[in-house]
PDB file of C-alpha atoms in Angstrom:
ATOM      1  CA  MET A   1     -13.742  -7.510   8.616  1.00  0.00           C
ATOM      2  CA  SER A   2     -13.637  -9.086   5.182  1.00  0.00           C
ATOM      3  CA  SER A   3     -12.678  -6.999   2.152  1.00  0.00           C
ATOM      4  CA  GLN A   4     -11.720  -9.900  -0.079  1.00  0.00           C
ATOM      5  CA  SER A   5     -14.702  -9.164  -2.320  1.00  0.00           C
ATOM      6  CA  THR A   6     -13.393  -5.634  -2.926  1.00  0.00           C
ATOM      7  CA  VAL A   7      -9.896  -6.761  -3.948  1.00  0.00           C
ATOM      8  CA  THR A   8     -10.070  -8.251  -7.414  1.00  0.00           C
ATOM      9  CA  PRO A   9      -7.716 -10.697  -9.120  1.00  0.00           C
ATOM     10  CA  GLU A  10      -6.710  -7.760 -11.326  1.00  0.00           C
ATOM     11  CA  ASP A  11      -5.719  -5.810  -8.213  1.00  0.00           C
ATOM     12  CA  VAL A  12      -3.563  -8.703  -7.041  1.00  0.00           C
ATOM     13  CA  ALA A  13      -1.873  -8.970 -10.435  1.00  0.00           C
ATOM     14  CA  THR A  14      -1.245  -5.215 -10.519  1.00  0.00           C
ATOM     15  CA  PHE A  15       0.276  -5.237  -7.044  1.00  0.00           C
ATOM     16  CA  TRP A  16       2.797  -7.939  -7.967  1.00  0.00           C
ATOM     17  CA  GLU A  17       3.571  -6.514 -11.406  1.00  0.00           C
ATOM     18  CA  ASP A  18       3.816  -2.799 -10.534  1.00  0.00           C
ATOM     19  CA  GLY A  19       4.746  -2.960  -6.843  1.00  0.00           C
ATOM     20  CA  ALA A  20       1.690  -0.895  -5.887  1.00  0.00           C
ATOM     21  CA  VAL A  21      -2.056  -0.731  -6.411  1.00  0.00           C
ATOM     22  CA  CYS A  22      -4.691   1.897  -5.651  1.00  0.00           C
ATOM     23  CA  LEU A  23      -7.854   0.510  -4.044  1.00  0.00           C
ATOM     24  CA  ARG A  24     -11.002   2.625  -4.081  1.00  0.00           C
ATOM     25  CA  LYS A  25     -13.601   2.863  -1.281  1.00  0.00           C
ATOM     26  CA  VAL A  26     -12.308  -0.108   0.714  1.00  0.00           C
ATOM     27  CA  PHE A  27     -12.524   1.655   4.099  1.00  0.00           C
ATOM     28  CA  PRO A  28     -16.042   2.748   5.137  1.00  0.00           C
ATOM     29  CA  PRO A  29     -16.643   6.225   6.636  1.00  0.00           C
ATOM     30  CA  ASP A  30     -16.729   4.937  10.218  1.00  0.00           C
ATOM     31  CA  TRP A  31     -13.134   3.706   9.894  1.00  0.00           C
ATOM     32  CA  ILE A  32     -12.053   7.029   8.426  1.00  0.00           C
ATOM     33  CA  ALA A  33     -13.664   8.846  11.369  1.00  0.00           C
ATOM     34  CA  LYS A  34     -11.923   6.546  13.864  1.00  0.00           C
ATOM     35  CA  MET A  35      -8.527   6.971  12.236  1.00  0.00           C
ATOM     36  CA  THR A  36      -8.974  10.739  12.060  1.00  0.00           C
ATOM     37  CA  ALA A  37      -9.555  10.728  15.811  1.00  0.00           C
ATOM     38  CA  GLY A  38      -6.530   8.480  16.326  1.00  0.00           C
ATOM     39  CA  ILE A  39      -4.287  10.744  14.271  1.00  0.00           C
ATOM     40  CA  GLU A  40      -5.450  13.780  16.237  1.00  0.00           C
ATOM     41  CA  THR A  41      -4.654  11.925  19.467  1.00  0.00           C
ATOM     42  CA  SER A  42      -1.163  11.261  18.124  1.00  0.00           C
ATOM     43  CA  LEU A  43      -0.729  14.958  17.335  1.00  0.00           C
ATOM     44  CA  LEU A  44      -1.939  16.025  20.777  1.00  0.00           C
ATOM     45  CA  HIS A  45       0.033  13.378  22.677  1.00  0.00           C
ATOM     46  CA  PRO A  46       3.129  12.551  20.634  1.00  0.00           C
ATOM     47  CA  SER A  47       5.409   9.746  21.720  1.00  0.00           C
ATOM     48  CA  PRO A  48       9.073  10.322  22.664  1.00  0.00           C
ATOM     49  CA  ILE A  49      10.109   9.288  19.131  1.00  0.00           C
ATOM     50  CA  ALA A  50       7.773  11.671  17.282  1.00  0.00           C
ATOM     51  CA  LYS A  51       9.513  14.083  14.928  1.00  0.00           C
ATOM     52  CA  ASN A  52       8.943  17.314  13.033  1.00  0.00           C
ATOM     53  CA  PRO A  53      11.491  16.964  10.189  1.00  0.00           C
ATOM     54  CA  SER A  54      10.455  20.399   8.912  1.00  0.00           C
ATOM     55  CA  PRO A  55       7.871  23.048   9.815  1.00  0.00           C
ATOM     56  CA  GLY A  56       4.392  21.632   9.313  1.00  0.00           C
ATOM     57  CA  PHE A  57       5.553  18.036   8.830  1.00  0.00           C
ATOM     58  CA  PHE A  58       4.845  15.630  11.724  1.00  0.00           C
ATOM     59  CA  TYR A  59       5.314  11.927  12.055  1.00  0.00           C
ATOM     60  CA  ASP A  60       5.046   9.414  14.867  1.00  0.00           C
ATOM     61  CA  TYR A  61       4.884   5.655  15.010  1.00  0.00           C
ATOM     62  CA  ILE A  62       4.553   2.470  17.091  1.00  0.00           C
ATOM     63  CA  ASN A  63       1.643   3.781  19.172  1.00  0.00           C
ATOM     64  CA  TRP A  64      -1.002   1.231  18.231  1.00  0.00           C
ATOM     65  CA  LYS A  65      -1.065  -0.261  21.733  1.00  0.00           C
ATOM     66  CA  ASN A  66      -1.682   3.183  23.273  1.00  0.00           C
ATOM     67  CA  ILE A  67      -4.220   4.629  20.823  1.00  0.00           C
ATOM     68  CA  PRO A  68      -7.445   2.560  20.908  1.00  0.00           C
ATOM     69  CA  GLN A  69      -8.531   3.569  17.404  1.00  0.00           C
ATOM     70  CA  PHE A  70      -5.287   2.247  15.913  1.00  0.00           C
ATOM     71  CA  GLN A  71      -5.515  -1.019  17.853  1.00  0.00           C
ATOM     72  CA  ASP A  72      -9.091  -1.424  16.630  1.00  0.00           C
ATOM     73  CA  PHE A  73      -7.915  -0.817  13.058  1.00  0.00           C
ATOM     74  CA  VAL A  74      -5.242  -3.505  13.285  1.00  0.00           C
ATOM     75  CA  PHE A  75      -7.572  -6.239  14.488  1.00  0.00           C
ATOM     76  CA  HIS A  76     -11.003  -5.324  13.120  1.00  0.00           C
ATOM     77  CA  SER A  77     -10.735  -3.142  10.001  1.00  0.00           C
ATOM     78  CA  PRO A  78     -10.640  -4.504   6.431  1.00  0.00           C
ATOM     79  CA  ALA A  79      -6.856  -3.967   6.377  1.00  0.00           C
ATOM     80  CA  ALA A  80      -5.698  -7.476   7.310  1.00  0.00           C
ATOM     81  CA  ASP A  81      -7.996  -9.132   4.756  1.00  0.00           C
ATOM     82  CA  ILE A  82      -6.727  -6.749   2.071  1.00  0.00           C
ATOM     83  CA  VAL A  83      -3.170  -7.757   2.960  1.00  0.00           C
ATOM     84  CA  LYS A  84      -4.008 -11.473   2.971  1.00  0.00           C
ATOM     85  CA  THR A  85      -5.518 -11.266  -0.496  1.00  0.00           C
ATOM     86  CA  LEU A  86      -2.850  -9.068  -2.093  1.00  0.00           C
ATOM     87  CA  LEU A  87       0.132 -10.879  -0.585  1.00  0.00           C
ATOM     88  CA  LYS A  88      -1.369 -14.315  -1.257  1.00  0.00           C
ATOM     89  CA  THR A  89      -0.394 -15.313   2.257  1.00  0.00           C
ATOM     90  CA  ARG A  90      -1.854 -17.610   4.891  1.00  0.00           C
ATOM     91  CA  VAL A  91      -0.630 -15.702   7.955  1.00  0.00           C
ATOM     92  CA  VAL A  92      -0.929 -11.913   8.311  1.00  0.00           C
ATOM     93  CA  THR A  93       1.320 -10.321  10.931  1.00  0.00           C
ATOM     94  CA  PHE A  94       1.163  -6.644  11.888  1.00  0.00           C
ATOM     95  CA  TYR A  95       4.460  -4.746  12.047  1.00  0.00           C
ATOM     96  CA  PHE A  96       3.697  -1.131  13.052  1.00  0.00           C
ATOM     97  CA  GLU A  97       1.726   1.990  12.210  1.00  0.00           C
ATOM     98  CA  HIS A  98       3.074   5.343  11.045  1.00  0.00           C
ATOM     99  CA  VAL A  99       1.227   8.680  11.301  1.00  0.00           C
ATOM    100  CA  LEU A 100       2.245  11.194   8.609  1.00  0.00           C
ATOM    101  CA  VAL A 101       0.834  14.732   8.684  1.00  0.00           C
ATOM    102  CA  LYS A 102       1.684  17.559   6.287  1.00  0.00           C
ATOM    103  CA  GLU A 103      -0.100  20.771   7.177  1.00  0.00           C
ATOM    104  CA  PRO A 104      -1.099  23.288   4.480  1.00  0.00           C
ATOM    105  CA  GLY A 105       1.926  25.094   3.067  1.00  0.00           C
ATOM    106  CA  THR A 106       4.407  22.379   4.091  1.00  0.00           C
ATOM    107  CA  LEU A 107       6.804  22.466   1.166  1.00  0.00           C
ATOM    108  CA  SER A 108       9.293  19.799   2.226  1.00  0.00           C
ATOM    109  CA  GLU A 109       9.115  16.656   0.120  1.00  0.00           C
ATOM    110  CA  THR A 110       9.573  13.120   1.376  1.00  0.00           C
ATOM    111  CA  PRO A 111      12.705  11.910  -0.442  1.00  0.00           C
ATOM    112  CA  TRP A 112      12.788   8.766  -2.551  1.00  0.00           C
ATOM    113  CA  HIS A 113      13.402   5.721  -0.385  1.00  0.00           C
ATOM    114  CA  GLN A 114      12.715   2.012  -0.021  1.00  0.00           C
ATOM    115  CA  ASP A 115      11.139   0.966   3.295  1.00  0.00           C
ATOM    116  CA  GLN A 116      12.415  -2.581   3.530  1.00  0.00           C
ATOM    117  CA  SER A 117      16.049  -1.498   3.515  1.00  0.00           C
ATOM    118  CA  TYR A 118      15.480   0.168   6.898  1.00  0.00           C
ATOM    119  CA  TYR A 119      13.817  -2.836   8.516  1.00  0.00           C
ATOM    120  CA  PRO A 120      15.571  -5.864  10.066  1.00  0.00           C
ATOM    121  CA  PHE A 121      13.399  -8.193   7.968  1.00  0.00           C
ATOM    122  CA  ASN A 122      13.567  -9.710   4.494  1.00  0.00           C
ATOM    123  CA  GLY A 123      10.946 -11.348   2.307  1.00  0.00           C
ATOM    124  CA  GLU A 124       8.636 -10.745  -0.615  1.00  0.00           C
ATOM    125  CA  GLN A 125       5.317 -10.899   1.248  1.00  0.00           C
ATOM    126  CA  ALA A 126       5.571  -7.494   2.881  1.00  0.00           C
ATOM    127  CA  CYS A 127       3.545  -4.362   2.217  1.00  0.00           C
ATOM    128  CA  SER A 128       2.311  -1.017   3.488  1.00  0.00           C
ATOM    129  CA  ILE A 129      -1.207   0.402   3.365  1.00  0.00           C
ATOM    130  CA  TRP A 130      -1.076   4.186   2.848  1.00  0.00           C
ATOM    131  CA  MET A 131      -4.519   5.428   3.902  1.00  0.00           C
ATOM    132  CA  PRO A 132      -5.374   9.153   3.928  1.00  0.00           C
ATOM    133  CA  VAL A 133      -8.210  10.568   6.029  1.00  0.00           C
ATOM    134  CA  ASP A 134      -8.298  13.756   3.930  1.00  0.00           C
ATOM    135  CA  PRO A 135      -8.698  14.187   0.172  1.00  0.00           C
ATOM    136  CA  VAL A 136      -5.279  13.941  -1.443  1.00  0.00           C
ATOM    137  CA  SER A 137      -4.621  15.878  -4.636  1.00  0.00           C
ATOM    138  CA  LYS A 138      -1.984  15.103  -7.238  1.00  0.00           C
ATOM    139  CA  GLU A 139       0.045  17.997  -5.747  1.00  0.00           C
ATOM    140  CA  THR A 140       0.574  16.265  -2.402  1.00  0.00           C
ATOM    141  CA  THR A 141       0.198  12.551  -3.110  1.00  0.00           C
ATOM    142  CA  LEU A 142       2.463   9.557  -2.700  1.00  0.00           C
ATOM    143  CA  ARG A 143       4.717   8.787  -5.683  1.00  0.00           C
ATOM    144  CA  LEU A 144       6.016   5.307  -6.471  1.00  0.00           C
ATOM    145  CA  VAL A 145       8.483   3.975  -9.023  1.00  0.00           C
ATOM    146  CA  LYS A 146       6.629   1.348 -11.008  1.00  0.00           C
ATOM    147  CA  GLY A 147       8.277  -2.059 -10.863  1.00  0.00           C
ATOM    148  CA  SER A 148      11.131  -0.980  -8.581  1.00  0.00           C
ATOM    149  CA  HIS A 149      10.356  -3.803  -6.131  1.00  0.00           C
ATOM    150  CA  LYS A 150      11.930  -6.078  -8.765  1.00  0.00           C
ATOM    151  CA  TRP A 151      15.201  -4.169  -8.994  1.00  0.00           C
ATOM    152  CA  ASP A 152      18.411  -5.821  -7.861  1.00  0.00           C
ATOM    153  CA  ALA A 153      18.073  -5.883  -4.079  1.00  0.00           C
ATOM    154  CA  GLU A 154      21.837  -6.036  -3.608  1.00  0.00           C
ATOM    155  CA  ALA A 155      22.161  -2.667  -5.331  1.00  0.00           C
ATOM    156  CA  LEU A 156      19.639  -0.937  -3.093  1.00  0.00           C
ATOM    157  CA  ASP A 157      20.109   0.086   0.482  1.00  0.00           C
ATOM    158  CA  TYR A 158      18.908   3.109   2.352  1.00  0.00           C
ATOM    159  CA  LYS A 159      22.019   5.108   1.421  1.00  0.00           C
ATOM    160  CA  GLU A 160      22.015   4.340  -2.293  1.00  0.00           C
ATOM    161  CA  ILE A 161      18.578   5.002  -3.792  1.00  0.00           C
ATOM    162  CA  PRO A 162      19.179   6.254  -7.332  1.00  0.00           C
ATOM    163  CA  ASP A 163      18.329   9.808  -8.314  1.00  0.00           C
ATOM    164  CA  ILE A 164      14.969   9.148  -9.934  1.00  0.00           C
ATOM    165  CA  SER A 165      15.070  12.461 -11.799  1.00  0.00           C
ATOM    166  CA  HIS A 166      18.025  11.120 -13.793  1.00  0.00           C
ATOM    167  CA  LEU A 167      16.242   7.916 -14.758  1.00  0.00           C
ATOM    168  CA  PRO A 168      13.817   9.046 -17.482  1.00  0.00           C
ATOM    169  CA  SER A 169      12.826   5.465 -18.237  1.00  0.00           C
ATOM    170  CA  CYS A 170      11.177   5.159 -14.803  1.00  0.00           C
ATOM    171  CA  ALA A 171       7.389   5.247 -14.785  1.00  0.00           C
ATOM    172  CA  ILE A 172       5.970   7.057 -11.765  1.00  0.00           C
ATOM    173  CA  LEU A 173       2.703   5.909 -10.198  1.00  0.00           C
ATOM    174  CA  GLU A 174       0.612   8.564  -8.451  1.00  0.00           C
ATOM    175  CA  TRP A 175      -3.073   8.854  -7.664  1.00  0.00           C
ATOM    176  CA  GLN A 176      -5.549  11.425  -6.448  1.00  0.00           C
ATOM    177  CA  LEU A 177      -7.327   9.915  -3.436  1.00  0.00           C
ATOM    178  CA  GLU A 178     -10.481  10.370  -1.395  1.00  0.00           C
ATOM    179  CA  PRO A 179     -11.049   9.177   2.190  1.00  0.00           C
ATOM    180  CA  GLY A 180     -11.818   5.480   1.971  1.00  0.00           C
ATOM    181  CA  ASP A 181      -9.226   4.920  -0.767  1.00  0.00           C
ATOM    182  CA  CYS A 182      -5.737   3.620  -0.116  1.00  0.00           C
ATOM    183  CA  ILE A 183      -2.488   2.725  -1.840  1.00  0.00           C
ATOM    184  CA  VAL A 184      -0.963  -0.651  -1.012  1.00  0.00           C
ATOM    185  CA  PHE A 185       2.679  -0.988  -1.982  1.00  0.00           C
ATOM    186  CA  HIS A 186       5.402  -3.585  -1.716  1.00  0.00           C
ATOM    187  CA  MET A 187       8.004  -2.746   0.928  1.00  0.00           C
ATOM    188  CA  LYS A 188      10.725  -2.863  -1.732  1.00  0.00           C
ATOM    189  CA  THR A 189       8.984  -0.319  -3.959  1.00  0.00           C
ATOM    190  CA  ILE A 190      10.851   2.977  -4.134  1.00  0.00           C
ATOM    191  CA  HIS A 191       8.590   5.875  -3.215  1.00  0.00           C
ATOM    192  CA  GLY A 192       8.488   9.475  -2.020  1.00  0.00           C
ATOM    193  CA  ALA A 193       5.920  12.224  -1.645  1.00  0.00           C
ATOM    194  CA  TYR A 194       5.344  15.809  -2.606  1.00  0.00           C
ATOM    195  CA  GLY A 195       5.194  18.613  -0.088  1.00  0.00           C
ATOM    196  CA  ASN A 196       1.774  20.074   0.645  1.00  0.00           C
ATOM    197  CA  SER A 197       1.397  23.309  -1.285  1.00  0.00           C
ATOM    198  CA  THR A 198      -2.396  23.154  -0.994  1.00  0.00           C
ATOM    199  CA  GLU A 199      -4.691  24.785   1.565  1.00  0.00           C
ATOM    200  CA  GLU A 200      -5.868  21.414   2.890  1.00  0.00           C
ATOM    201  CA  ARG A 201      -4.317  19.156   5.500  1.00  0.00           C
ATOM    202  CA  ARG A 202      -2.823  15.828   4.417  1.00  0.00           C
ATOM    203  CA  ARG A 203      -3.207  13.327   7.257  1.00  0.00           C
ATOM    204  CA  VAL A 204      -2.257   9.707   6.590  1.00  0.00           C
ATOM    205  CA  LEU A 205      -2.159   6.482   8.555  1.00  0.00           C
ATOM    206  CA  SER A 206       0.382   4.113   7.013  1.00  0.00           C
ATOM    207  CA  THR A 207       0.397   0.555   8.362  1.00  0.00           C
ATOM    208  CA  ARG A 208       3.042  -2.113   7.722  1.00  0.00           C
ATOM    209  CA  TRP A 209       2.244  -5.815   7.314  1.00  0.00           C
ATOM    210  CA  PHE A 210       4.078  -9.122   6.863  1.00  0.00           C
ATOM    211  CA  GLY A 211       3.090 -12.428   5.251  1.00  0.00           C
ATOM    212  CA  ASP A 212       4.371 -15.989   5.392  1.00  0.00           C
ATOM    213  CA  ASP A 213       7.870 -15.640   3.959  1.00  0.00           C
ATOM    214  CA  VAL A 214       9.201 -12.693   5.987  1.00  0.00           C
ATOM    215  CA  THR A 215      12.048 -13.495   8.372  1.00  0.00           C
ATOM    216  CA  PHE A 216      14.355 -11.573  10.676  1.00  0.00           C
ATOM    217  CA  SER A 217      17.565 -10.458   8.974  1.00  0.00           C
ATOM    218  CA  LYS A 218      19.815  -7.954  10.671  1.00  0.00           C
ATOM    219  CA  LYS A 219      21.191  -5.277   8.343  1.00  0.00           C
ATOM    220  CA  PRO A 220      24.717  -3.830   8.538  1.00  0.00           C
ATOM    221  CA  TRP A 221      23.382  -0.396   9.456  1.00  0.00           C
ATOM    222  CA  GLU A 222      21.053   1.102  12.044  1.00  0.00           C
ATOM    223  CA  HIS A 223      17.509  -0.198  11.844  1.00  0.00           C
ATOM    224  CA  SER A 224      14.438   1.997  11.890  1.00  0.00           C
ATOM    225  CA  PRO A 225      12.446   1.239  13.941  1.00  0.00           C
ATOM    226  CA  PRO A 226      15.185  -0.266  16.120  1.00  0.00           C
ATOM    227  CA  PHE A 227      13.153  -2.981  17.856  1.00  0.00           C
ATOM    228  CA  PHE A 228      12.790  -6.690  17.141  1.00  0.00           C
ATOM    229  CA  GLY A 229      12.556  -8.453  20.516  1.00  0.00           C
ATOM    230  CA  ASN A 230      14.688 -11.581  20.825  1.00  0.00           C
ATOM    231  CA  LEU A 231      14.403 -12.625  17.188  1.00  0.00           C
ATOM    232  CA  VAL A 232      17.397 -14.206  15.511  1.00  0.00           C
ATOM    233  CA  THR A 233      18.193 -14.678  11.819  1.00  0.00           C
ATOM    234  CA  GLY A 234      15.559 -16.778  10.088  1.00  0.00           C
ATOM    235  CA  ASN A 235      12.802 -16.221  12.662  1.00  0.00           C
ATOM    236  CA  HIS A 236       9.342 -15.205  11.485  1.00  0.00           C
ATOM    237  CA  PRO A 237       8.295 -11.948  13.216  1.00  0.00           C
ATOM    238  CA  SER A 238       5.261 -13.681  14.741  1.00  0.00           C
ATOM    239  CA  LEU A 239       7.651 -15.405  17.185  1.00  0.00           C
ATOM    240  CA  ALA A 240       7.800 -12.005  18.908  1.00  0.00           C
ATOM    241  CA  LYS A 241       4.001 -11.857  19.102  1.00  0.00           C
ATOM    242  CA  ASP A 242       3.889  -9.179  21.803  1.00  0.00           C
ATOM    243  CA  LEU A 243       5.582  -6.835  19.334  1.00  0.00           C
ATOM    244  CA  PHE A 244       4.210  -8.225  16.072  1.00  0.00           C
ATOM    245  CA  PRO A 245       0.751  -9.725  16.568  1.00  0.00           C
ATOM    246  CA  VAL A 246      -0.690 -12.318  14.194  1.00  0.00           C
ATOM    247  CA  VAL A 247      -3.989 -10.914  12.961  1.00  0.00           C
ATOM    248  CA  ILE A 248      -4.921 -13.747  10.582  1.00  0.00           C
ATOM    249  CA  SER A 249      -3.597 -17.288  10.963  1.00  0.00           C
TER     250      SER A 249
END
């Protein structure tokens, strides 16, 4: 499972400085094939919480226990070792997976947002791995605001993300990707995505991960996803291990 040799000290420094890092060729072709099959299963058999926010845009999540390829990815792919190295954590706990599909000609953009504001957890050792199974051009890629994970957390909640277009000083990170590449970003990093104006599909598996310092913290608004077992303030998510399995301890 190990990918520690493919994540360099420079990658770790970039992740903590910029709030995101692009890793090249860290997932071998067999994992891409498995995740492609898992995503297609999700499309064919969506869960009750799957959504089509706009024509051609599909997302579904929290199906890793029901889709064998996703469960295999959580426990046996290089993902957990990547997280361990980048987060500089001892324990790696899995949160949930998120399938994101934009079919060709899907023009709706994913608005700027900050993931951690939606979640009933706080901490600095928290990240997402955004892994496409199709080539991703600059016209349809993920966009991230460099360094925004360091912004004043009290000023950011899911209702109050600033209009990035009116902040010319913001540097935007964006990469063209091939299958096997991924973007790992801090859960406080503000990000969004283009629509898909190309003639190619854009299928992505995004997985969420926690490290040592993450604890349950209920927010004063509706959580998404709205599940956290019997955790109370200050609990590490691994105390609800049926929901949030410890992959590395």
